[in-house]
C-alpha cells in the first residue's frame, strides 16, 4: 500500500443512504436540482442501484461541465488523508474512485467528479 | 490444474459462510474480526458488501455466499486474508479453526468464481472448498 495523499476541502454528499465525497477543487459550482432540470443530470444513486430521488437535491458541476446529482451535501474545510483504495475496488465506478477519507469515524469514498459522471452516463447507456 | 497432494500437509483455516464450508491457507489468514458498519463502494457488485478501516488500511468485505450465487449469510464476522496485493475480508458465520484438508483438490467449476474454489476436500467430517486466494483476488479485481 502506497503512502496516503491528502485532500483539502471536500464536499461530503449523500446518495440515498450512502456516502460519497468529492474534492472541492473539482466542483465549479453547485446548483439546485430544479435549476439543472433542463439538462441531463446523472444521479449518484445509480451507482448504488437505486432510482433517482424525487426530492430536491443538489447538482455538482465540474469545470468541464459534467454534473452529478446528490441528495444532500455539506462542505468540509478540513484536510484529510486519502487512504488508497483496495486493489479489488480499483476498477469499480469506472476508475473514478480516488480513495477513502475518514471523517467523523466513517469512511467516505472520494470520487473524481468528471470520471464519476462518465461512469454514471455509461450505466445509462448500458441500460438502453 | 489439480493441487498435487491428495492428503495435504498444509494447514488451513476452515470456516463456514452460510451452509458451505471453506478453507484458506493458514499462513494467509491473518485474523478473524467482527467488522463495523460498512461503507458501500459505488459500482460494487452485491457480493462486495463494503469496506471498513482497520489499522489504517481500507479492507473490502466479500460475502462468500453471495459470491457463489447463494443468499447472504448476514454475518458480521470475517476472516482477514492477507496477500502482498492487499487484504480481503471473507464473511464467516462459523470459524472451525486450523486443520488439514484431504482430497484431490480440483476446480469446482469451469468458469467464474468456481474456478478458484478447489475440492472436493474433507476437513474431518466436513466437505470444504479450498479457496485459491490469489485466483479469487484476480477474479474480484476484474469485477467478478
PDB file of C-alpha atoms in Angstrom, chain B residues 2-143:
ATOM      1  CA  UNK B   2      -5.318 -30.121  -9.557  1.00  0.00           C
ATOM      2  CA  UNK B   3      -3.332 -29.325  -6.468  1.00  0.00           C
ATOM      3  CA  UNK B   4      -0.769 -32.131  -6.183  1.00  0.00           C
ATOM      4  CA  UNK B   5      -1.257 -33.832  -2.871  1.00  0.00           C
ATOM      5  CA  UNK B   6      -4.304 -35.980  -2.163  1.00  0.00           C
ATOM      6  CA  UNK B   7      -3.726 -35.565   1.580  1.00  0.00           C
ATOM      7  CA  UNK B   8      -2.403 -32.083   2.029  1.00  0.00           C
ATOM      8  CA  UNK B   9       0.013 -31.449   4.869  1.00  0.00           C
ATOM      9  CA  UNK B  10      -0.711 -27.781   4.579  1.00  0.00           C
ATOM     10  CA  UNK B  11      -2.698 -26.202   7.358  1.00  0.00           C
ATOM     11  CA  UNK B  12      -5.885 -24.341   6.542  1.00  0.00           C
ATOM     12  CA  UNK B  13      -8.220 -22.101   8.419  1.00  0.00           C
ATOM     13  CA  UNK B  14     -11.636 -23.703   7.977  1.00  0.00           C
ATOM     14  CA  UNK B  15     -14.752 -21.578   8.208  1.00  0.00           C
ATOM     15  CA  UNK B  16     -18.386 -21.577   7.176  1.00  0.00           C
ATOM     16  CA  UNK B  17     -20.321 -18.983   5.310  1.00  0.00           C
ATOM     17  CA  UNK B  18     -23.968 -19.952   5.373  1.00  0.00           C
ATOM     18  CA  UNK B  19     -24.255 -23.678   4.810  1.00  0.00           C
ATOM     19  CA  UNK B  20     -20.969 -24.046   2.926  1.00  0.00           C
ATOM     20  CA  UNK B  21     -17.518 -24.624   4.370  1.00  0.00           C
ATOM     21  CA  UNK B  22     -14.367 -23.064   3.005  1.00  0.00           C
ATOM     22  CA  UNK B  23     -10.668 -23.279   3.756  1.00  0.00           C
ATOM     23  CA  UNK B  24      -7.857 -20.806   3.210  1.00  0.00           C
ATOM     24  CA  UNK B  25      -4.144 -21.484   3.754  1.00  0.00           C
ATOM     25  CA  UNK B  26      -3.449 -20.781   7.400  1.00  0.00           C
ATOM     26  CA  UNK B  27      -0.426 -18.629   6.586  1.00  0.00           C
ATOM     27  CA  UNK B  28      -2.696 -16.266   4.606  1.00  0.00           C
ATOM     28  CA  UNK B  29      -5.315 -15.974   7.325  1.00  0.00           C
ATOM     29  CA  UNK B  30      -4.303 -13.001   9.430  1.00  0.00           C
ATOM     30  CA  UNK B  31      -7.134 -12.808  11.929  1.00  0.00           C
ATOM     31  CA  UNK B  32     -10.850 -13.115  12.480  1.00  0.00           C
ATOM     32  CA  UNK B  33     -12.637  -9.828  13.081  1.00  0.00           C
ATOM     33  CA  UNK B  34     -16.094  -8.504  13.788  1.00  0.00           C
ATOM     34  CA  UNK B  35     -16.412  -5.679  11.317  1.00  0.00           C
ATOM     35  CA  UNK B  36     -18.219  -2.392  11.961  1.00  0.00           C
ATOM     36  CA  UNK B  37     -20.812  -0.682   9.784  1.00  0.00           C
ATOM     37  CA  UNK B  38     -19.561  -0.870   6.227  1.00  0.00           C
ATOM     38  CA  UNK B  39     -19.218   1.840   3.613  1.00  0.00           C
ATOM     39  CA  UNK B  40     -20.671   0.810   0.283  1.00  0.00           C
ATOM     40  CA  UNK B  41     -18.429   1.397  -2.711  1.00  0.00           C
ATOM     41  CA  UNK B  42     -20.085   2.991  -5.765  1.00  0.00           C
ATOM     42  CA  UNK B  43     -20.423   0.469  -8.549  1.00  0.00           C
ATOM     43  CA  UNK B  44     -19.645  -2.505  -6.348  1.00  0.00           C
ATOM     44  CA  UNK B  45     -21.296  -5.841  -7.095  1.00  0.00           C
ATOM     45  CA  UNK B  46     -23.650  -7.217  -4.444  1.00  0.00           C
ATOM     46  CA  UNK B  47     -21.118  -9.681  -3.043  1.00  0.00           C
ATOM     47  CA  UNK B  48     -18.743  -6.816  -2.216  1.00  0.00           C
ATOM     48  CA  UNK B  49     -20.610  -5.684   0.869  1.00  0.00           C
ATOM     49  CA  UNK B  50     -18.469  -2.626   1.502  1.00  0.00           C
ATOM     50  CA  UNK B  51     -15.265  -1.550   3.153  1.00  0.00           C
ATOM     51  CA  UNK B  52     -14.075  -0.717   6.627  1.00  0.00           C
ATOM     52  CA  UNK B  53     -10.950   0.819   8.076  1.00  0.00           C
ATOM     53  CA  UNK B  54      -8.688  -1.499  10.026  1.00  0.00           C
ATOM     54  CA  UNK B  55      -5.265  -0.377  11.233  1.00  0.00           C
ATOM     55  CA  UNK B  56      -5.110   2.434   8.657  1.00  0.00           C
ATOM     56  CA  UNK B  57      -5.992   0.095   5.814  1.00  0.00           C
ATOM     57  CA  UNK B  58      -9.255   0.053   3.862  1.00  0.00           C
ATOM     58  CA  UNK B  59     -10.431  -3.537   3.722  1.00  0.00           C
ATOM     59  CA  UNK B  60     -13.092  -4.848   1.342  1.00  0.00           C
ATOM     60  CA  UNK B  61     -15.616  -7.346   2.712  1.00  0.00           C
ATOM     61  CA  UNK B  62     -16.719 -10.161   0.413  1.00  0.00           C
ATOM     62  CA  UNK B  63     -19.779 -12.258   1.195  1.00  0.00           C
ATOM     63  CA  UNK B  64     -18.782 -15.728   0.048  1.00  0.00           C
ATOM     64  CA  UNK B  65     -22.406 -16.922  -0.066  1.00  0.00           C
ATOM     65  CA  UNK B  66     -23.415 -14.143  -2.443  1.00  0.00           C
ATOM     66  CA  UNK B  67     -20.248 -14.618  -4.462  1.00  0.00           C
ATOM     67  CA  UNK B  68     -21.145 -18.224  -5.259  1.00  0.00           C
ATOM     68  CA  UNK B  69     -24.716 -17.301  -6.110  1.00  0.00           C
ATOM     69  CA  UNK B  70     -26.390 -18.048  -2.789  1.00  0.00           C
ATOM     70  CA  UNK B  71     -28.158 -15.993  -0.152  1.00  0.00           C
ATOM     71  CA  UNK B  72     -26.234 -13.725   2.159  1.00  0.00           C
ATOM     72  CA  UNK B  73     -25.361 -15.289   5.477  1.00  0.00           C
ATOM     73  CA  UNK B  74     -25.690 -11.882   7.106  1.00  0.00           C
ATOM     74  CA  UNK B  75     -22.621 -12.385   9.250  1.00  0.00           C
ATOM     75  CA  UNK B  76     -20.710  -9.502  10.839  1.00  0.00           C
ATOM     76  CA  UNK B  77     -17.601 -11.644  11.277  1.00  0.00           C
ATOM     77  CA  UNK B  78     -14.917 -12.144   8.685  1.00  0.00           C
ATOM     78  CA  UNK B  79     -11.623 -13.896   8.103  1.00  0.00           C
ATOM     79  CA  UNK B  80      -8.954 -11.425   7.048  1.00  0.00           C
ATOM     80  CA  UNK B  81      -6.811 -12.894   4.299  1.00  0.00           C
ATOM     81  CA  UNK B  82      -3.586 -11.061   3.662  1.00  0.00           C
ATOM     82  CA  UNK B  83      -1.771 -11.096   0.333  1.00  0.00           C
ATOM     83  CA  UNK B  84       1.065  -8.995  -0.971  1.00  0.00           C
ATOM     84  CA  UNK B  85      -1.508  -7.038  -3.018  1.00  0.00           C
ATOM     85  CA  UNK B  86      -3.750  -6.275  -0.081  1.00  0.00           C
ATOM     86  CA  UNK B  87      -6.181  -7.719   2.395  1.00  0.00           C
ATOM     87  CA  UNK B  88      -9.582  -9.287   1.840  1.00  0.00           C
ATOM     88  CA  UNK B  89     -12.233  -9.921   4.462  1.00  0.00           C
ATOM     89  CA  UNK B  90     -14.289 -13.043   3.750  1.00  0.00           C
ATOM     90  CA  UNK B  91     -17.503 -13.263   5.745  1.00  0.00           C
ATOM     91  CA  UNK B  92     -17.672 -16.186   8.134  1.00  0.00           C
ATOM     92  CA  UNK B  93     -20.677 -17.360  10.119  1.00  0.00           C
ATOM     93  CA  UNK B  94     -18.611 -20.006  11.942  1.00  0.00           C
ATOM     94  CA  UNK B  95     -14.869 -20.494  12.284  1.00  0.00           C
ATOM     95  CA  UNK B  96     -13.875 -24.103  12.926  1.00  0.00           C
ATOM     96  CA  UNK B  97     -10.142 -23.491  13.375  1.00  0.00           C
ATOM     97  CA  UNK B  98      -6.943 -24.679  11.739  1.00  0.00           C
ATOM     98  CA  UNK B  99      -6.758 -28.184  10.301  1.00  0.00           C
ATOM     99  CA  UNK B 100      -5.599 -30.164   7.306  1.00  0.00           C
ATOM    100  CA  UNK B 101      -7.732 -30.791   4.247  1.00  0.00           C
ATOM    101  CA  UNK B 102      -7.802 -34.152   2.471  1.00  0.00           C
ATOM    102  CA  UNK B 103      -8.777 -34.800  -1.095  1.00  0.00           C
ATOM    103  CA  UNK B 104      -7.788 -34.203  -4.707  1.00  0.00           C
ATOM    104  CA  UNK B 105      -8.405 -30.513  -4.953  1.00  0.00           C
ATOM    105  CA  UNK B 106      -9.585 -29.601  -8.399  1.00  0.00           C
ATOM    106  CA  UNK B 107     -11.545 -26.556  -9.579  1.00  0.00           C
ATOM    107  CA  UNK B 108     -15.202 -26.907  -8.691  1.00  0.00           C
ATOM    108  CA  UNK B 109     -16.341 -25.361 -11.938  1.00  0.00           C
ATOM    109  CA  UNK B 110     -15.168 -24.413 -15.421  1.00  0.00           C
ATOM    110  CA  UNK B 111     -15.703 -20.685 -15.117  1.00  0.00           C
ATOM    111  CA  UNK B 112     -16.407 -17.798 -12.813  1.00  0.00           C
ATOM    112  CA  UNK B 113     -15.541 -17.886  -9.157  1.00  0.00           C
ATOM    113  CA  UNK B 114     -15.809 -21.690  -9.045  1.00  0.00           C
ATOM    114  CA  UNK B 115     -12.514 -21.930 -10.933  1.00  0.00           C
ATOM    115  CA  UNK B 116     -10.915 -20.565  -7.778  1.00  0.00           C
ATOM    116  CA  UNK B 117     -12.636 -22.989  -5.412  1.00  0.00           C
ATOM    117  CA  UNK B 118     -10.902 -26.348  -5.148  1.00  0.00           C
ATOM    118  CA  UNK B 119     -12.375 -29.622  -3.993  1.00  0.00           C
ATOM    119  CA  UNK B 120     -13.882 -31.905  -3.054  1.00  0.00           C
ATOM    120  CA  UNK B 121     -11.977 -31.598   0.184  1.00  0.00           C
ATOM    121  CA  UNK B 122     -12.577 -33.060   3.608  1.00  0.00           C
ATOM    122  CA  UNK B 123     -11.743 -31.498   6.927  1.00  0.00           C
ATOM    123  CA  UNK B 124     -12.839 -34.030   9.463  1.00  0.00           C
ATOM    124  CA  UNK B 125     -16.418 -34.831   8.549  1.00  0.00           C
ATOM    125  CA  UNK B 126     -16.935 -31.546   6.735  1.00  0.00           C
ATOM    126  CA  UNK B 127     -16.998 -31.067   2.988  1.00  0.00           C
ATOM    127  CA  UNK B 128     -14.881 -27.994   2.315  1.00  0.00           C
ATOM    128  CA  UNK B 129     -13.869 -25.963  -0.705  1.00  0.00           C
ATOM    129  CA  UNK B 130     -10.309 -24.685  -0.614  1.00  0.00           C
ATOM    130  CA  UNK B 131     -10.136 -21.101  -1.816  1.00  0.00           C
ATOM    131  CA  UNK B 132      -7.340 -20.269  -4.256  1.00  0.00           C
ATOM    132  CA  UNK B 133      -6.727 -16.881  -2.713  1.00  0.00           C
ATOM    133  CA  UNK B 134      -4.600 -15.414  -5.486  1.00  0.00           C
ATOM    134  CA  UNK B 135      -7.113 -16.542  -8.090  1.00  0.00           C
ATOM    135  CA  UNK B 136     -10.009 -15.168  -6.082  1.00  0.00           C
ATOM    136  CA  UNK B 137      -8.193 -11.862  -5.731  1.00  0.00           C
ATOM    137  CA  UNK B 138      -7.713 -11.702  -9.507  1.00  0.00           C
ATOM    138  CA  UNK B 139     -11.355 -12.604 -10.061  1.00  0.00           C
ATOM    139  CA  UNK B 140     -12.557  -9.856  -7.741  1.00  0.00           C
ATOM    140  CA  UNK B 141     -10.138  -7.336  -9.203  1.00  0.00           C
ATOM    141  CA  UNK B 142     -11.652  -7.936 -12.618  1.00  0.00           C
ATOM    142  CA  UNK B 143     -15.065  -7.038 -11.249  1.00  0.00           C
TER     143      UNK B 143
END
